[in-house]
Amino acid sequence: GIQVEQSPPDLILQEGANSTLRCNFSDSVNNLQWFHQNPWGQLINLFYIPSGTKQNGRLSATTVATERYSLLYISSSQTTDSGVYFCAVDTGGGNKLTFGTGTQLKVEL
Amino acid sequence: GAVVSQHPSRVICKSGTSVKIECRSLDFQATTMFWYRQFPKQSLMLMATSNEGSKATYEQGVEKDKFLINHASLTLSTLTVTSAHPEDSSFYICSAMRQGTYEQYFGPGTRLTVT
């Protein structure tokens, strides 16, 4: 099956700093989503981005499907950005998502 | 919009008993719902796909007789963990795919502890 690797696995930032999270996948995908899992376990949809670039406030994402990677940019980070960030991909087999390995982000004051 | 609820949020049960978890899409219809399992500090693993009005399809290695799934309406899917054992203790999360889109929306999860 498809492999989805995220980097870095862990990241500590000072509040106000910017960061880039990466998601590499091993096969062509029909769908790619980015999620933030908060400390209580809730997954929050950030982006549905099978290709191209999108922005939402301090967050933006870019997927280069031909090169099999996606990037999530967080600017001016806040403590509430802490949690785990997952990318998840669907290769077209019944809309099933395969989740990446995750990036654990901690934003400190 | 696109709110998904789960009930209960937390449950503790004795070994050998069965537990039912409900997943509801509150403000949209979902012909397809998914059930995931997440162990501490790990990623989400898909267990099964639940389609309204038909049998669920299970991922390789998931026992269908142990994890019973019912998708009786366009807004409700249930997961029943039968004859639970301590190794079934985990965080169970459902998602719902809004009709006409490919985007999945996730419930808040259910933390199951089997003693």
PDB file of C-alpha atoms in Angstrom, chain B residues 66-110:
ATOM      1  CA  LYS B  66     -15.700  -8.552  16.695  1.00  0.00           C
ATOM      2  CA  PHE B  67     -16.303  -5.053  15.359  1.00  0.00           C
ATOM      3  CA  LEU B  68     -19.915  -4.942  14.166  1.00  0.00           C
ATOM      4  CA  ILE B  69     -20.849  -1.942  12.058  1.00  0.00           C
ATOM      5  CA  ASN B  70     -24.340  -0.788  11.186  1.00  0.00           C
ATOM      6  CA  HIS B  71     -25.183   2.209   8.992  1.00  0.00           C
ATOM      7  CA  ALA B  72     -28.941   2.366   9.246  1.00  0.00           C
ATOM      8  CA  SER B  73     -29.515   5.923   8.046  1.00  0.00           C
ATOM      9  CA  LEU B  74     -27.782   8.736   6.198  1.00  0.00           C
ATOM     10  CA  THR B  75     -26.782  10.331   9.485  1.00  0.00           C
ATOM     11  CA  LEU B  76     -25.973   7.430  11.811  1.00  0.00           C
ATOM     12  CA  SER B  77     -23.393   4.663  11.933  1.00  0.00           C
ATOM     13  CA  THR B  78     -22.691   2.464  14.950  1.00  0.00           C
ATOM     14  CA  LEU B  79     -19.676   0.395  15.930  1.00  0.00           C
ATOM     15  CA  THR B  80     -20.186  -2.409  18.430  1.00  0.00           C
ATOM     16  CA  VAL B  81     -17.134  -3.949  20.034  1.00  0.00           C
ATOM     17  CA  THR B  82     -18.257  -7.436  21.007  1.00  0.00           C
ATOM     18  CA  SER B  83     -16.774  -9.492  23.828  1.00  0.00           C
ATOM     19  CA  ALA B  84     -14.287  -6.743  24.545  1.00  0.00           C
ATOM     20  CA  HIS B  85     -10.830  -7.557  25.894  1.00  0.00           C
ATOM     21  CA  PRO B  86      -8.147  -5.281  27.349  1.00  0.00           C
ATOM     22  CA  GLU B  87      -6.290  -5.252  24.022  1.00  0.00           C
ATOM     23  CA  ASP B  88      -9.358  -3.565  22.462  1.00  0.00           C
ATOM     24  CA  SER B  89      -8.721  -0.534  24.651  1.00  0.00           C
ATOM     25  CA  SER B  90      -8.070   2.343  22.276  1.00  0.00           C
ATOM     26  CA  PHE B  91      -9.311   5.643  20.899  1.00  0.00           C
ATOM     27  CA  TYR B  92     -11.996   5.032  18.261  1.00  0.00           C
ATOM     28  CA  ILE B  93     -12.761   7.825  15.802  1.00  0.00           C
ATOM     29  CA  CYS B  94     -15.409   7.997  13.117  1.00  0.00           C
ATOM     30  CA  SER B  95     -15.593  10.216  10.061  1.00  0.00           C
ATOM     31  CA  ALA B  96     -18.354  11.065   7.638  1.00  0.00           C
ATOM     32  CA  MET B  97     -18.041  11.983   4.003  1.00  0.00           C
ATOM     33  CA  ARG B  98     -20.486  14.661   2.932  1.00  0.00           C
ATOM     34  CA  GLN B  99     -22.586  13.623  -0.067  1.00  0.00           C
ATOM     35  CA  GLY B 100     -21.224  15.066  -3.283  1.00  0.00           C
ATOM     36  CA  THR B 101     -17.724  15.662  -1.887  1.00  0.00           C
ATOM     37  CA  TYR B 102     -14.656  13.609  -1.048  1.00  0.00           C
ATOM     38  CA  GLU B 103     -13.823  15.485   2.123  1.00  0.00           C
ATOM     39  CA  GLN B 104     -14.096  13.607   5.425  1.00  0.00           C
ATOM     40  CA  TYR B 105     -15.169  15.244   8.687  1.00  0.00           C
ATOM     41  CA  PHE B 106     -14.234  13.637  11.977  1.00  0.00           C
ATOM     42  CA  GLY B 107     -16.021  13.021  15.229  1.00  0.00           C
ATOM     43  CA  PRO B 108     -14.402  13.850  18.587  1.00  0.00           C
ATOM     44  CA  GLY B 109     -13.533  10.216  19.292  1.00  0.00           C
ATOM     45  CA  THR B 110     -14.448   7.636  21.927  1.00  0.00           C
TER      46      THR B 110
END
